[in-house]
PDB file of C-alpha atoms in Angstrom:
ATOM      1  CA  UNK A   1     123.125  49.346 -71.667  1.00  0.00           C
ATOM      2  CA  UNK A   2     123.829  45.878 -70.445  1.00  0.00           C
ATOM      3  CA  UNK A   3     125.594  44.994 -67.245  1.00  0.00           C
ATOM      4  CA  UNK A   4     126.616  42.164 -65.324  1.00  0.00           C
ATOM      5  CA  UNK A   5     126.506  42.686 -61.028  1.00  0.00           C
ATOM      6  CA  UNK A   6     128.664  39.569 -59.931  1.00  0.00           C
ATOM      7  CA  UNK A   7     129.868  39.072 -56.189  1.00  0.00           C
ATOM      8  CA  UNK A   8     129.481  36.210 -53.355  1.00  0.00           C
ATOM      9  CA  UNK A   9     126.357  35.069 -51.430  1.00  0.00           C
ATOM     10  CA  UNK A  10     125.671  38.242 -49.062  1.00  0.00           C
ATOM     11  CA  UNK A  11     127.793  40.267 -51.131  1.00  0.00           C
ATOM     12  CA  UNK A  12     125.603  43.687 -51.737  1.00  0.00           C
ATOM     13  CA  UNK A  13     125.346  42.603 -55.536  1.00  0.00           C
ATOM     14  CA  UNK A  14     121.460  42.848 -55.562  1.00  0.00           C
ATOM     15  CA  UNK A  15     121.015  45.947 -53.077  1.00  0.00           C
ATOM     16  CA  UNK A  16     123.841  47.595 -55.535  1.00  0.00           C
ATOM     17  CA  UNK A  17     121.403  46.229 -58.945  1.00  0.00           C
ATOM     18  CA  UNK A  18     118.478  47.954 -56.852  1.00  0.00           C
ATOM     19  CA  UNK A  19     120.116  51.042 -56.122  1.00  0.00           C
ATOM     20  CA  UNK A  20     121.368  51.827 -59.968  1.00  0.00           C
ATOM     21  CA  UNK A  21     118.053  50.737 -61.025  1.00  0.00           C
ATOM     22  CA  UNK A  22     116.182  53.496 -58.663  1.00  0.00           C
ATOM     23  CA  UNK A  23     118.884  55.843 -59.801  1.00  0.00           C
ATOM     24  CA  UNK A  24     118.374  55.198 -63.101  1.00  0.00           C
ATOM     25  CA  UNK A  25     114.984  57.218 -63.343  1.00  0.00           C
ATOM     26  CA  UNK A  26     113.591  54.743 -65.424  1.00  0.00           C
ATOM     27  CA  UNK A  27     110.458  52.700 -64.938  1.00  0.00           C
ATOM     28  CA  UNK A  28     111.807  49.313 -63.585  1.00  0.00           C
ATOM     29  CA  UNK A  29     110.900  45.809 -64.134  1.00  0.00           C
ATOM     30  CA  UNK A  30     112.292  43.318 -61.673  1.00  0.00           C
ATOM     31  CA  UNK A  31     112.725  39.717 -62.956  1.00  0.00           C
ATOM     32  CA  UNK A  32     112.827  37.492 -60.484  1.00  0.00           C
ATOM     33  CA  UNK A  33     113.813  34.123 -61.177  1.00  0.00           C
ATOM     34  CA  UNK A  34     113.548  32.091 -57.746  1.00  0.00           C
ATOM     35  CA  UNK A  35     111.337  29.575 -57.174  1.00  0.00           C
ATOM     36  CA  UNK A  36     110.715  29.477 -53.584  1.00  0.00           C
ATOM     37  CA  UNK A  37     110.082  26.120 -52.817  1.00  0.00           C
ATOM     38  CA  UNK A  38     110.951  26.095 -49.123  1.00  0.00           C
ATOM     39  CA  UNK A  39     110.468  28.371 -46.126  1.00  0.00           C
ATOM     40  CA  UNK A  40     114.285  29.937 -45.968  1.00  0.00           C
ATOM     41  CA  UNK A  41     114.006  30.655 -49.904  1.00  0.00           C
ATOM     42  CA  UNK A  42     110.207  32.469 -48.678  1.00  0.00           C
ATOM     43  CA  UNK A  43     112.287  34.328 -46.558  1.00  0.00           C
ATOM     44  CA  UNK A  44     114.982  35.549 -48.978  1.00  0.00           C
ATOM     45  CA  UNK A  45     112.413  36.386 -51.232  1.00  0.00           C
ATOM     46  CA  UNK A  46     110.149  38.868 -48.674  1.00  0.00           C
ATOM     47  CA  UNK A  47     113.426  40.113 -48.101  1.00  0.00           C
ATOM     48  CA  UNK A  48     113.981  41.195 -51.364  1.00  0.00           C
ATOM     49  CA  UNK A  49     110.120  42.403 -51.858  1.00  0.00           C
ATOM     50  CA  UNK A  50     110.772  44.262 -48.565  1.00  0.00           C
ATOM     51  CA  UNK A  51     113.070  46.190 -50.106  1.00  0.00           C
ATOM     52  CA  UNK A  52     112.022  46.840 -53.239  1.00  0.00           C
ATOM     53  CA  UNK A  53     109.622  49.853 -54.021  1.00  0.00           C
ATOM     54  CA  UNK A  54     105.966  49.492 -54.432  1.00  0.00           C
ATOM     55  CA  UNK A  55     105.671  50.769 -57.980  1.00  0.00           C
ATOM     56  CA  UNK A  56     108.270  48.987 -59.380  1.00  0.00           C
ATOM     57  CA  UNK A  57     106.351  45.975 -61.812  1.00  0.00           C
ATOM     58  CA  UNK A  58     107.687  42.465 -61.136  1.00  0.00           C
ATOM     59  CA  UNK A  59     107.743  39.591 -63.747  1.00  0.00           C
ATOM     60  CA  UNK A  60     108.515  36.173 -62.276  1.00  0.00           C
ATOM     61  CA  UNK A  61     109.971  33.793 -64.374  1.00  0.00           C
ATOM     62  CA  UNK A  62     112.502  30.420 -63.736  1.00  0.00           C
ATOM     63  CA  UNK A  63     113.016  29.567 -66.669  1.00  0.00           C
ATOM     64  CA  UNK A  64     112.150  31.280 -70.047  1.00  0.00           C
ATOM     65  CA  UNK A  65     114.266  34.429 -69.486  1.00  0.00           C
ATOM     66  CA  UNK A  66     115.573  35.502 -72.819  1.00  0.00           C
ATOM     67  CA  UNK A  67     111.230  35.313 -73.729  1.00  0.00           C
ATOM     68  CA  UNK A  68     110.658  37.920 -70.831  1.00  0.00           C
ATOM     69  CA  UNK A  69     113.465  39.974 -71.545  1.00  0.00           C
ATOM     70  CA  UNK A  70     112.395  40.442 -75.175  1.00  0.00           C
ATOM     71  CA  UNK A  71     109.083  41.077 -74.009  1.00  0.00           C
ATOM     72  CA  UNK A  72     109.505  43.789 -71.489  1.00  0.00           C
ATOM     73  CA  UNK A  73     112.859  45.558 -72.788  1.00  0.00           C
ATOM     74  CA  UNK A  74     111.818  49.188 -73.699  1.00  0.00           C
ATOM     75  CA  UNK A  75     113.743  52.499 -73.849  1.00  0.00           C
ATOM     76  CA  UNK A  76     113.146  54.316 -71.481  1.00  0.00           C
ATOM     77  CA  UNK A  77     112.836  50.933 -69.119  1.00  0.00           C
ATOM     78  CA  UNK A  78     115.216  49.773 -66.406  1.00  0.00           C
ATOM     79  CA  UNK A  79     114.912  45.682 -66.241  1.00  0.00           C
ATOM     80  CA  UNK A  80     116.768  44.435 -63.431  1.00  0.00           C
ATOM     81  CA  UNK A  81     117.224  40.330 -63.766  1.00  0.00           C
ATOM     82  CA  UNK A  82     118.155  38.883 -60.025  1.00  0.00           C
ATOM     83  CA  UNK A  83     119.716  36.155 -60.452  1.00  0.00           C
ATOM     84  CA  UNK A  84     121.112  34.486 -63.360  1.00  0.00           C
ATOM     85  CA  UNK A  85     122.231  31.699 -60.868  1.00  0.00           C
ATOM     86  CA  UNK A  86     119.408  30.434 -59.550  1.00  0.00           C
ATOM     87  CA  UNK A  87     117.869  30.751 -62.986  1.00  0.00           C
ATOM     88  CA  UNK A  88     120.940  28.193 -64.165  1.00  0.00           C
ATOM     89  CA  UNK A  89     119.664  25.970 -60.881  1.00  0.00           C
ATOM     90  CA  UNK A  90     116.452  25.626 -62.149  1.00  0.00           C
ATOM     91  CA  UNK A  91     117.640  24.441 -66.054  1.00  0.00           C
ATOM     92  CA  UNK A  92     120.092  22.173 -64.502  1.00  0.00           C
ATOM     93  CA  UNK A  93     117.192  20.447 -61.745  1.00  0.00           C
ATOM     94  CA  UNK A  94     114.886  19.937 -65.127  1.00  0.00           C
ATOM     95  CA  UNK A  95     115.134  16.797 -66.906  1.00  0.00           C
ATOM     96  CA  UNK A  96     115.117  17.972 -70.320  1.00  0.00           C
ATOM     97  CA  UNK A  97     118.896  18.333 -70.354  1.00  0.00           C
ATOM     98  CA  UNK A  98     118.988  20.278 -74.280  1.00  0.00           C
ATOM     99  CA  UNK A  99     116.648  22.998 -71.879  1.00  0.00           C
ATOM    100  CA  UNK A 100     119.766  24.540 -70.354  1.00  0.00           C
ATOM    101  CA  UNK A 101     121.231  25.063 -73.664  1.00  0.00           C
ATOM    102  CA  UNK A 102     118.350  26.583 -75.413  1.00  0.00           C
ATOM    103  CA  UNK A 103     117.678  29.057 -73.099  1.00  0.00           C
ATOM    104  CA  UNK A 104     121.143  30.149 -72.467  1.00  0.00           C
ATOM    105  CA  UNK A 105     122.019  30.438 -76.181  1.00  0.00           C
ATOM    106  CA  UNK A 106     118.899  32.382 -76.429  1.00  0.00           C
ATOM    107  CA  UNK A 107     119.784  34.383 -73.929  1.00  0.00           C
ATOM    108  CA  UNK A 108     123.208  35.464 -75.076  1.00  0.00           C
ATOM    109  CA  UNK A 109     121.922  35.864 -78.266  1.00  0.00           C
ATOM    110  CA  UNK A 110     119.244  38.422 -77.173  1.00  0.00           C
ATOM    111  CA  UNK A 111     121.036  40.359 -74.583  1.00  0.00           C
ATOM    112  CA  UNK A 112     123.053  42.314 -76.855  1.00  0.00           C
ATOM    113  CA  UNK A 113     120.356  44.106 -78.691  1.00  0.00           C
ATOM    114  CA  UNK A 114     117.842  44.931 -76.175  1.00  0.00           C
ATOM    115  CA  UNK A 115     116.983  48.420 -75.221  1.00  0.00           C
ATOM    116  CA  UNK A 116     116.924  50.028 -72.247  1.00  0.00           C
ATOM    117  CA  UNK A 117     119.336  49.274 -69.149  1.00  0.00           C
ATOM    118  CA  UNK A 118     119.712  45.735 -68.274  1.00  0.00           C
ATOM    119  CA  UNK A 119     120.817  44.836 -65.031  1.00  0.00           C
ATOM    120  CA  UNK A 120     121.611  41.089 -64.589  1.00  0.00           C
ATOM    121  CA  UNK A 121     122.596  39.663 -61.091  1.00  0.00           C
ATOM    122  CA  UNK A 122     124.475  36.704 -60.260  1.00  0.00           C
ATOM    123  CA  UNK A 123     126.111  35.072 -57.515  1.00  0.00           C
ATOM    124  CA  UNK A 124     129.975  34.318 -58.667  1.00  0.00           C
ATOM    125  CA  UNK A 125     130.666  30.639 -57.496  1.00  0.00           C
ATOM    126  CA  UNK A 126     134.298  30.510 -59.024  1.00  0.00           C
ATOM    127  CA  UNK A 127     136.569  32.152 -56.043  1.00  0.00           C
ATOM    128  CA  UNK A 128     135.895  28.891 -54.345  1.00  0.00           C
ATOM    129  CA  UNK A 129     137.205  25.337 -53.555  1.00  0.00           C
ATOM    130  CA  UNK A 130     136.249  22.419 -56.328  1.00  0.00           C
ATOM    131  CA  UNK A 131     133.036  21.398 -55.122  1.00  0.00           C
ATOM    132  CA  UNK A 132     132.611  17.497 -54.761  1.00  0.00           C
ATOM    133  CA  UNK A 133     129.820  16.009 -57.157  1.00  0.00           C
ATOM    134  CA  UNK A 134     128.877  15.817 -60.808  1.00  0.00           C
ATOM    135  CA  UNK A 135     125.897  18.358 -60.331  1.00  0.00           C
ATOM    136  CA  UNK A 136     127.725  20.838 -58.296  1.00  0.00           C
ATOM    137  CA  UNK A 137     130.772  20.795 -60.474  1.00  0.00           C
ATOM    138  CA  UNK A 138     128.990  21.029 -63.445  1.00  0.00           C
ATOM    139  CA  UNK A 139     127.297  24.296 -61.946  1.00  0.00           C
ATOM    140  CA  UNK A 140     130.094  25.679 -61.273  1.00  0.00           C
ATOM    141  CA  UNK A 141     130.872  25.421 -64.880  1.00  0.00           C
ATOM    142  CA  UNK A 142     127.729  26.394 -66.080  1.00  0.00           C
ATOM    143  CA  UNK A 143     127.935  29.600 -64.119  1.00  0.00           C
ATOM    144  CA  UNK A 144     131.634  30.409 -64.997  1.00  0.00           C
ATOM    145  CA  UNK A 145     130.764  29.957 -68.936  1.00  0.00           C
ATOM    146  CA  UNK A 146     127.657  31.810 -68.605  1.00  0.00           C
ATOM    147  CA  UNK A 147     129.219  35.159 -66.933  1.00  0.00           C
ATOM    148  CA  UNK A 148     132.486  35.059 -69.177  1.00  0.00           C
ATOM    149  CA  UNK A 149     130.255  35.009 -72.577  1.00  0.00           C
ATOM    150  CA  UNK A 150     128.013  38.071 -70.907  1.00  0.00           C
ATOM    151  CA  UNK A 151     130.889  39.817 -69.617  1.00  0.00           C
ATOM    152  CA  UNK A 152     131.644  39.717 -72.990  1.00  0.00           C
ATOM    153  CA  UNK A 153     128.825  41.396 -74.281  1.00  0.00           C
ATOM    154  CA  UNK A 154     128.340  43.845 -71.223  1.00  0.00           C
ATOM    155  CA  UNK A 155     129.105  47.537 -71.421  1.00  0.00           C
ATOM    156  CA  UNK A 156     130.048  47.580 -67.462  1.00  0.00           C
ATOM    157  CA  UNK A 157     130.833  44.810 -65.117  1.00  0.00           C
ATOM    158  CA  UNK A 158     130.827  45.305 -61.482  1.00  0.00           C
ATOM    159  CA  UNK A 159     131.843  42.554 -59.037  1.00  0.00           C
ATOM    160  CA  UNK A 160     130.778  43.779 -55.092  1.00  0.00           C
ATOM    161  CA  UNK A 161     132.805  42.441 -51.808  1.00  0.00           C
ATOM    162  CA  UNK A 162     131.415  43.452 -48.447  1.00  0.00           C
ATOM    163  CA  UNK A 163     128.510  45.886 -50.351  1.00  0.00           C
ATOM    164  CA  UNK A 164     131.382  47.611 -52.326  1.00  0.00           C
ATOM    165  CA  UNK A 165     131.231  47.674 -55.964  1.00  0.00           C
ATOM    166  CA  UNK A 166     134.294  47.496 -58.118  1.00  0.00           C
ATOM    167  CA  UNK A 167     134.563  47.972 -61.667  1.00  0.00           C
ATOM    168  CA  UNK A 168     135.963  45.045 -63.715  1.00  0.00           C
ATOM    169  CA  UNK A 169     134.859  46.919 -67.299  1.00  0.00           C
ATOM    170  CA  UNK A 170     133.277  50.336 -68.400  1.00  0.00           C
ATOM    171  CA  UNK A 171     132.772  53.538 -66.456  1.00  0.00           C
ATOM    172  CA  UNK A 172     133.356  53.507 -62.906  1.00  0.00           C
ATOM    173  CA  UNK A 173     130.176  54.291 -60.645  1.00  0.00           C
TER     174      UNK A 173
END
């Protein structure tokens, strides 16, 4: 089962991805695609550790998702992907620009057939002002083509506001 967590920054998207995934009784994999390159990102990310429980295997990859997804989607397995945005950061901040494309078309053409429960997080950038700048526009973009086309292909999509889920598509929680 694939499904797509979107909300704001803060939102309660990736304590809501954690708690269906420890629900879920499966084994989880967490996929963490942050790179933290400064000390508030090291913060966010023993934040998220913090939270997370100790047996749950980790897999940290920025840029090659749809390769790591293949490689640790199982029945039986919970993989739980947080998030798809910074993941688009880091193919936009390469300079191999044909990156970005490869790895989302590979990507959407993966997510569809792997087993187990996917859980992919992602912050939703759309519900704001035009941001100023090429890069940040083109982001913004980015992000809004990349959750319609797995919306598409989701089973449920959940959108959380103030650390409340609400269903967009599929069964309610």
């Amino acid at each position: 089962m694939l499904e797509l967590i979107l909300g704001g920054a803060r939102s309660g998207k990736s304590r809501l991805a954690e708690r269906l995934a420890d629900e879920s009784g499966l084994e989880v994999v967490y996929i963490a695609t942050s790179q933290p390159l400064d000390g508030e990102m090291n913060e966010r990310v023993a934040q998220h550790r913090a939270r997370r429980p100790a047996h749950w295997a980790l897999v940290e990859e920025p840029l090659a998702l749809a390769r790591v997804l293949q490689e640790e989607a199982a029945s039986g397995r919970c993989l739980l992907v947080d998030c798809l945005t910074l993941w688009l950061t880091n193919l936009l901040m390469l300079e191999d620009a044909q990156r970005l494309n490869a790895e989302r078309e590979a990507l959407l053409a993966c997510v569809a057939q792997l087993p187990g429960r996917i859980l992919l997080v992602s912050n939703e950038t759309g519900l704001g002002v035009v941001p100023l700048g090429e890069l940040t526009r083109r982001y913004v973009d980015e992000a809004g083509w990349l959750h319609q086309a797995l919306a598409e292909r989701s089973q449920r999509v959940l959108f959380t506001v103030a650390g409340l889920p609400m269903t967009l598509k599929g069964d309610a929680l």
